[in-house]
């Protein structure tokens, strides 16, 4: 257990990756932000958003950061990792957000081999700051 009371996550896990467009929205807010906030509210271990520099999807239009006229809707990946049970329980909340065919959802089995816990003592017995 960590000092926050959460069990430290190691071992088998499931990685959920949602690939969407940067301009995709949910009730006038960025869709990636809504996914992260719902994952947080669901108590998942963590979520990160990564902005792509180039990509294409179902539309077959290549979006790239190299040309200003095409850089308005770059690909965004939201990555969430937690136990399989918790990730699968989150899927219905995610489906509500992707109801118009937006995005690509991918599940991968993975293994968490280590996770830095800022509240844990460092090798010298001190807490990291």
Short mmCIF file of N, CA and C in Angstrom, two decimals:
data_model
loop_
_atom_site.label_atom_id
_atom_site.label_comp_id
_atom_site.label_asym_id
_atom_site.label_seq_id
_atom_site.Cartn_x
_atom_site.Cartn_y
_atom_site.Cartn_z
N UNK A 1 0.84 -1.19 0.00
CA UNK A 1 0.00 0.00 0.00
C UNK A 1 0.88 1.25 0.00
N UNK A 2 0.41 2.28 -0.64
CA UNK A 2 1.11 3.56 -0.61
C UNK A 2 0.57 4.39 0.54
N UNK A 3 1.20 5.54 0.78
CA UNK A 3 0.74 6.39 1.87
C UNK A 3 -0.66 6.93 1.60
N UNK A 4 -1.11 6.94 0.34
CA UNK A 4 -2.45 7.44 0.02
C UNK A 4 -3.51 6.36 0.25
N UNK A 5 -3.08 5.12 0.59
CA UNK A 5 -4.03 4.05 0.83
C UNK A 5 -4.30 3.18 -0.38
N UNK A 6 -3.81 3.57 -1.54
CA UNK A 6 -4.00 2.78 -2.76
C UNK A 6 -2.98 1.66 -2.80
N UNK A 7 -3.38 0.53 -3.30
CA UNK A 7 -2.47 -0.58 -3.47
C UNK A 7 -1.55 -0.29 -4.64
N UNK A 8 -0.27 -0.59 -4.47
CA UNK A 8 0.70 -0.36 -5.54
C UNK A 8 0.42 -1.31 -6.69
N UNK A 9 0.36 -0.78 -7.90
CA UNK A 9 0.00 -1.56 -9.08
C UNK A 9 1.26 -2.14 -9.73
N UNK A 10 1.39 -3.46 -9.68
CA UNK A 10 2.45 -4.16 -10.38
C UNK A 10 1.86 -5.46 -10.92
N UNK A 11 2.53 -6.04 -11.91
CA UNK A 11 2.07 -7.30 -12.46
C UNK A 11 1.20 -7.14 -13.68
N UNK A 12 0.38 -8.15 -13.99
CA UNK A 12 -0.45 -8.11 -15.20
C UNK A 12 -1.41 -6.93 -15.18
N UNK A 13 -1.58 -6.31 -16.34
CA UNK A 13 -2.47 -5.14 -16.44
C UNK A 13 -3.03 -5.08 -17.86
N UNK A 14 -3.89 -4.12 -18.06
CA UNK A 14 -4.46 -3.90 -19.38
C UNK A 14 -4.24 -2.44 -19.74
N UNK A 15 -3.74 -2.22 -20.97
CA UNK A 15 -3.53 -0.85 -21.46
C UNK A 15 -4.65 -0.51 -22.43
N UNK A 16 -5.34 0.56 -22.15
CA UNK A 16 -6.41 1.07 -23.01
C UNK A 16 -5.85 2.28 -23.74
N UNK A 17 -5.88 2.24 -25.06
CA UNK A 17 -5.44 3.37 -25.87
C UNK A 17 -6.63 3.84 -26.69
N UNK A 18 -6.92 5.13 -26.62
CA UNK A 18 -7.99 5.73 -27.41
C UNK A 18 -7.33 6.76 -28.32
N UNK A 19 -7.46 6.54 -29.63
CA UNK A 19 -6.90 7.47 -30.61
C UNK A 19 -8.04 8.29 -31.19
N UNK A 20 -7.94 9.60 -31.01
CA UNK A 20 -8.98 10.52 -31.47
C UNK A 20 -8.30 11.72 -32.13
N UNK A 21 -9.10 12.63 -32.62
CA UNK A 21 -8.57 13.87 -33.17
C UNK A 21 -8.50 14.94 -32.10
N UNK A 22 -7.54 15.80 -32.21
CA UNK A 22 -7.35 16.86 -31.23
C UNK A 22 -8.58 17.78 -31.14
N UNK A 23 -9.30 17.94 -32.23
CA UNK A 23 -10.46 18.83 -32.26
C UNK A 23 -11.76 18.14 -31.87
N UNK A 24 -11.75 16.82 -31.60
CA UNK A 24 -12.96 16.12 -31.18
C UNK A 24 -13.42 16.68 -29.83
N UNK A 25 -14.72 16.90 -29.70
CA UNK A 25 -15.24 17.52 -28.48
C UNK A 25 -16.38 16.71 -27.87
N UNK A 26 -16.63 16.99 -26.60
CA UNK A 26 -17.77 16.45 -25.86
C UNK A 26 -18.37 17.64 -25.10
N UNK A 27 -19.56 18.03 -25.47
CA UNK A 27 -20.23 19.18 -24.86
C UNK A 27 -19.31 20.41 -24.81
N UNK A 28 -18.70 20.71 -25.95
CA UNK A 28 -17.86 21.90 -26.15
C UNK A 28 -16.54 21.86 -25.39
N UNK A 29 -16.16 20.70 -24.86
CA UNK A 29 -14.86 20.53 -24.20
C UNK A 29 -14.06 19.53 -25.01
N UNK A 30 -12.72 19.59 -24.95
CA UNK A 30 -11.93 18.58 -25.66
C UNK A 30 -12.29 17.16 -25.19
N UNK A 31 -12.49 16.27 -26.15
CA UNK A 31 -12.86 14.89 -25.83
C UNK A 31 -11.78 14.21 -25.00
N UNK A 32 -10.51 14.46 -25.32
CA UNK A 32 -9.43 13.82 -24.54
C UNK A 32 -9.50 14.23 -23.08
N UNK A 33 -9.87 15.48 -22.80
CA UNK A 33 -9.98 15.94 -21.43
C UNK A 33 -11.12 15.24 -20.70
N UNK A 34 -12.24 15.05 -21.38
CA UNK A 34 -13.38 14.35 -20.76
C UNK A 34 -13.03 12.90 -20.45
N UNK A 35 -12.28 12.25 -21.34
CA UNK A 35 -11.86 10.87 -21.09
C UNK A 35 -10.98 10.81 -19.85
N UNK A 36 -10.02 11.71 -19.74
CA UNK A 36 -9.12 11.73 -18.58
C UNK A 36 -9.90 11.99 -17.29
N UNK A 37 -10.83 12.94 -17.31
CA UNK A 37 -11.60 13.24 -16.11
C UNK A 37 -12.51 12.08 -15.71
N UNK A 38 -13.08 11.39 -16.69
CA UNK A 38 -13.91 10.21 -16.35
C UNK A 38 -13.04 9.08 -15.80
N UNK A 39 -11.86 8.89 -16.35
CA UNK A 39 -10.95 7.86 -15.83
C UNK A 39 -10.56 8.18 -14.39
N UNK A 40 -10.30 9.44 -14.12
CA UNK A 40 -9.96 9.86 -12.76
C UNK A 40 -11.13 9.62 -11.81
N UNK A 41 -12.32 10.01 -12.24
CA UNK A 41 -13.52 9.82 -11.41
C UNK A 41 -13.80 8.34 -11.17
N UNK A 42 -13.41 7.48 -12.12
CA UNK A 42 -13.62 6.05 -11.97
C UNK A 42 -12.56 5.41 -11.08
N UNK A 43 -11.57 6.19 -10.65
CA UNK A 43 -10.53 5.67 -9.76
C UNK A 43 -9.46 4.86 -10.45
N UNK A 44 -9.31 5.04 -11.76
CA UNK A 44 -8.27 4.29 -12.47
C UNK A 44 -6.89 4.78 -12.06
N UNK A 45 -5.89 3.95 -12.25
CA UNK A 45 -4.54 4.22 -11.75
C UNK A 45 -3.91 5.45 -12.40
N UNK A 46 -4.22 5.71 -13.65
CA UNK A 46 -3.65 6.89 -14.30
C UNK A 46 -4.04 6.97 -15.75
N UNK A 47 -3.93 8.16 -16.31
CA UNK A 47 -4.22 8.40 -17.72
C UNK A 47 -3.29 9.49 -18.22
N UNK A 48 -2.83 9.34 -19.45
CA UNK A 48 -1.97 10.34 -20.07
C UNK A 48 -2.46 10.61 -21.48
N UNK A 49 -2.25 11.84 -21.94
CA UNK A 49 -2.64 12.24 -23.29
C UNK A 49 -1.37 12.60 -24.04
N UNK A 50 -1.24 12.04 -25.25
CA UNK A 50 -0.09 12.31 -26.10
C UNK A 50 -0.58 12.88 -27.42
N UNK A 51 0.02 13.98 -27.83
CA UNK A 51 -0.34 14.63 -29.09
C UNK A 51 0.59 14.14 -30.17
N UNK A 52 0.01 13.65 -31.26
CA UNK A 52 0.80 13.17 -32.37
C UNK A 52 1.29 14.31 -33.24
N UNK A 53 2.34 14.05 -34.00
CA UNK A 53 2.85 15.06 -34.91
C UNK A 53 2.41 14.81 -36.35
N UNK A 54 1.89 13.60 -36.59
CA UNK A 54 1.39 13.28 -37.92
C UNK A 54 0.57 12.01 -37.85
N UNK A 55 -0.46 11.92 -38.69
CA UNK A 55 -1.25 10.70 -38.72
C UNK A 55 -2.46 10.85 -39.61
N UNK A 56 -3.15 9.72 -39.83
CA UNK A 56 -4.42 9.72 -40.55
C UNK A 56 -5.29 8.63 -39.99
N UNK A 57 -6.57 8.76 -40.25
CA UNK A 57 -7.53 7.80 -39.75
C UNK A 57 -8.48 7.39 -40.84
N UNK A 58 -9.73 7.13 -40.47
CA UNK A 58 -10.73 6.64 -41.40
C UNK A 58 -10.95 7.58 -42.57
N UNK A 59 -10.73 8.88 -42.37
CA UNK A 59 -10.95 9.85 -43.46
C UNK A 59 -9.85 9.79 -44.52
N UNK A 60 -8.74 9.14 -44.19
CA UNK A 60 -7.57 9.04 -45.08
C UNK A 60 -6.90 10.38 -45.35
N UNK A 61 -7.24 11.40 -44.61
CA UNK A 61 -6.57 12.70 -44.71
C UNK A 61 -5.39 12.70 -43.75
N UNK A 62 -4.20 12.99 -44.26
CA UNK A 62 -3.01 13.04 -43.42
C UNK A 62 -2.97 14.41 -42.75
N UNK A 63 -2.91 14.39 -41.43
CA UNK A 63 -2.78 15.62 -40.64
C UNK A 63 -1.34 15.66 -40.15
N UNK A 64 -0.70 16.81 -40.28
CA UNK A 64 0.70 16.92 -39.88
C UNK A 64 0.97 18.26 -39.23
N UNK A 65 1.90 18.30 -38.32
CA UNK A 65 2.28 19.55 -37.67
C UNK A 65 3.24 20.35 -38.55
N UNK A 66 3.71 19.75 -39.65
CA UNK A 66 4.67 20.44 -40.51
C UNK A 66 4.02 21.48 -41.40
N UNK A 67 2.75 21.35 -41.71
CA UNK A 67 2.05 22.31 -42.54
C UNK A 67 0.98 22.99 -41.70
N UNK A 68 1.09 24.29 -41.57
CA UNK A 68 0.17 25.01 -40.70
C UNK A 68 -1.29 24.80 -41.07
N UNK A 69 -1.59 24.67 -42.34
CA UNK A 69 -2.98 24.54 -42.75
C UNK A 69 -3.59 23.20 -42.35
N UNK A 70 -2.77 22.20 -42.07
CA UNK A 70 -3.29 20.88 -41.71
C UNK A 70 -3.09 20.55 -40.23
N UNK A 71 -2.54 21.48 -39.47
CA UNK A 71 -2.18 21.16 -38.09
C UNK A 71 -3.31 21.39 -37.10
N UNK A 72 -4.52 21.65 -37.58
CA UNK A 72 -5.61 21.96 -36.68
C UNK A 72 -6.23 20.74 -36.01
N UNK A 73 -6.03 19.55 -36.54
CA UNK A 73 -6.67 18.37 -35.96
C UNK A 73 -5.69 17.21 -35.93
N UNK A 74 -4.64 17.37 -35.15
CA UNK A 74 -3.62 16.33 -35.04
C UNK A 74 -4.15 15.15 -34.24
N UNK A 75 -3.56 13.96 -34.44
CA UNK A 75 -4.00 12.80 -33.67
C UNK A 75 -3.61 12.95 -32.20
N UNK A 76 -4.47 12.43 -31.33
CA UNK A 76 -4.23 12.44 -29.89
C UNK A 76 -4.47 11.02 -29.39
N UNK A 77 -3.58 10.53 -28.54
CA UNK A 77 -3.75 9.21 -27.93
C UNK A 77 -3.91 9.38 -26.42
N UNK A 78 -4.99 8.83 -25.89
CA UNK A 78 -5.20 8.80 -24.44
C UNK A 78 -4.87 7.37 -24.00
N UNK A 79 -3.92 7.25 -23.08
CA UNK A 79 -3.48 5.93 -22.62
C UNK A 79 -3.80 5.78 -21.14
N UNK A 80 -4.48 4.68 -20.84
CA UNK A 80 -4.87 4.36 -19.46
C UNK A 80 -4.37 2.95 -19.16
N UNK A 81 -3.73 2.77 -18.02
CA UNK A 81 -3.26 1.44 -17.61
C UNK A 81 -3.77 1.16 -16.21
N UNK A 82 -4.37 -0.02 -16.05
CA UNK A 82 -4.84 -0.47 -14.74
C UNK A 82 -5.07 -1.98 -14.84
N UNK A 83 -5.66 -2.56 -13.82
CA UNK A 83 -5.97 -3.99 -13.89
C UNK A 83 -7.01 -4.23 -14.98
N UNK A 84 -7.05 -5.45 -15.49
CA UNK A 84 -8.01 -5.77 -16.55
C UNK A 84 -9.44 -5.51 -16.08
N UNK A 85 -9.75 -5.91 -14.88
CA UNK A 85 -11.10 -5.75 -14.35
C UNK A 85 -11.52 -4.27 -14.32
N UNK A 86 -10.63 -3.41 -13.87
CA UNK A 86 -10.95 -1.99 -13.74
C UNK A 86 -11.06 -1.32 -15.11
N UNK A 87 -10.17 -1.68 -16.03
CA UNK A 87 -10.23 -1.09 -17.37
C UNK A 87 -11.50 -1.52 -18.09
N UNK A 88 -11.82 -2.80 -18.02
CA UNK A 88 -13.05 -3.29 -18.69
C UNK A 88 -14.31 -2.68 -18.08
N UNK A 89 -14.28 -2.42 -16.78
CA UNK A 89 -15.43 -1.77 -16.13
C UNK A 89 -15.58 -0.32 -16.61
N UNK A 90 -14.50 0.29 -17.07
CA UNK A 90 -14.52 1.67 -17.55
C UNK A 90 -15.04 1.78 -18.99
N UNK A 91 -14.99 0.70 -19.75
CA UNK A 91 -15.37 0.75 -21.17
C UNK A 91 -16.77 1.32 -21.43
N UNK A 92 -17.80 0.97 -20.66
CA UNK A 92 -19.12 1.58 -20.93
C UNK A 92 -19.12 3.11 -20.80
N UNK A 93 -18.35 3.65 -19.86
CA UNK A 93 -18.24 5.11 -19.72
C UNK A 93 -17.57 5.72 -20.94
N UNK A 94 -16.61 4.99 -21.49
CA UNK A 94 -15.91 5.46 -22.68
C UNK A 94 -16.82 5.40 -23.90
N UNK A 95 -17.59 4.33 -24.02
CA UNK A 95 -18.49 4.17 -25.17
C UNK A 95 -19.50 5.30 -25.26
N UNK A 96 -19.94 5.83 -24.11
CA UNK A 96 -20.85 6.98 -24.11
C UNK A 96 -20.24 8.17 -24.85
N UNK A 97 -18.94 8.34 -24.72
CA UNK A 97 -18.24 9.47 -25.32
C UNK A 97 -17.96 9.28 -26.80
N UNK A 98 -17.87 8.03 -27.23
CA UNK A 98 -17.48 7.74 -28.61
C UNK A 98 -18.68 7.26 -29.42
N UNK A 99 -19.86 7.71 -29.09
CA UNK A 99 -21.08 7.19 -29.70
C UNK A 99 -21.28 7.60 -31.15
N UNK A 100 -20.52 8.52 -31.66
CA UNK A 100 -20.69 8.95 -33.04
C UNK A 100 -19.61 8.39 -33.95
N UNK A 101 -19.03 7.28 -33.59
CA UNK A 101 -18.03 6.64 -34.43
C UNK A 101 -16.66 7.29 -34.38
N UNK A 102 -16.47 8.23 -33.46
CA UNK A 102 -15.16 8.87 -33.33
C UNK A 102 -14.20 7.92 -32.63
N UNK A 103 -12.96 7.96 -33.04
CA UNK A 103 -11.91 7.31 -32.31
C UNK A 103 -11.72 5.83 -32.58
N UNK A 104 -10.58 5.38 -32.16
CA UNK A 104 -10.18 3.98 -32.24
C UNK A 104 -9.82 3.56 -30.83
N UNK A 105 -10.39 2.46 -30.35
CA UNK A 105 -10.13 1.97 -29.01
C UNK A 105 -9.36 0.66 -29.12
N UNK A 106 -8.22 0.58 -28.44
CA UNK A 106 -7.37 -0.61 -28.49
C UNK A 106 -7.08 -1.06 -27.07
N UNK A 107 -7.18 -2.37 -26.82
CA UNK A 107 -6.81 -2.96 -25.53
C UNK A 107 -5.61 -3.87 -25.75
N UNK A 108 -4.60 -3.72 -24.90
CA UNK A 108 -3.40 -4.55 -24.95
C UNK A 108 -3.12 -5.11 -23.58
N UNK A 109 -2.82 -6.40 -23.51
CA UNK A 109 -2.33 -6.96 -22.26
C UNK A 109 -0.91 -6.44 -22.06
N UNK A 110 -0.58 -6.11 -20.83
CA UNK A 110 0.77 -5.63 -20.53
C UNK A 110 1.13 -6.05 -19.11
N UNK A 111 2.33 -5.73 -18.72
CA UNK A 111 2.79 -6.03 -17.37
C UNK A 111 3.47 -4.80 -16.81
N UNK A 112 3.06 -4.42 -15.63
CA UNK A 112 3.69 -3.28 -14.95
C UNK A 112 4.82 -3.84 -14.10
N UNK A 113 6.03 -3.41 -14.39
CA UNK A 113 7.18 -3.96 -13.68
C UNK A 113 7.72 -3.02 -12.62
N UNK A 114 7.32 -1.79 -12.64
CA UNK A 114 7.75 -0.84 -11.63
C UNK A 114 7.02 0.46 -11.81
N UNK A 115 6.77 1.12 -10.71
CA UNK A 115 6.08 2.40 -10.77
C UNK A 115 6.65 3.26 -9.68
N UNK A 116 7.12 4.43 -10.06
CA UNK A 116 7.68 5.35 -9.07
C UNK A 116 6.57 5.89 -8.19
N UNK A 117 6.72 5.75 -6.91
CA UNK A 117 5.77 6.29 -5.95
C UNK A 117 6.45 7.45 -5.24
N UNK A 118 6.07 8.71 -5.53
CA UNK A 118 6.74 9.85 -4.93
C UNK A 118 6.68 9.87 -3.41
N UNK A 119 5.75 9.18 -2.80
CA UNK A 119 5.63 9.17 -1.35
C UNK A 119 6.51 8.11 -0.70
N UNK A 120 7.07 7.21 -1.52
CA UNK A 120 7.90 6.13 -0.97
C UNK A 120 9.30 6.66 -0.66
N UNK A 121 9.95 6.10 0.36
CA UNK A 121 11.32 6.52 0.67
C UNK A 121 12.25 6.19 -0.48
N UNK A 122 13.22 7.05 -0.72
CA UNK A 122 14.22 6.80 -1.76
C UNK A 122 15.26 5.82 -1.23
N UNK A 123 16.25 5.51 -2.03
CA UNK A 123 17.28 4.54 -1.65
C UNK A 123 18.03 4.98 -0.39
N UNK A 124 18.15 6.28 -0.17
CA UNK A 124 18.85 6.77 1.02
C UNK A 124 17.93 6.90 2.22
N UNK A 125 16.68 6.46 2.08
CA UNK A 125 15.75 6.53 3.19
C UNK A 125 15.02 7.86 3.29
N UNK A 126 15.20 8.72 2.30
CA UNK A 126 14.53 10.01 2.29
C UNK A 126 13.35 9.96 1.35
N UNK A 127 12.40 10.79 1.60
CA UNK A 127 11.27 10.93 0.67
C UNK A 127 11.70 11.85 -0.47
N UNK A 128 11.27 11.50 -1.67
CA UNK A 128 11.59 12.37 -2.79
C UNK A 128 10.72 13.60 -2.74
N UNK A 129 11.21 14.71 -3.28
CA UNK A 129 10.43 15.96 -3.25
C UNK A 129 9.98 16.37 -4.59
#
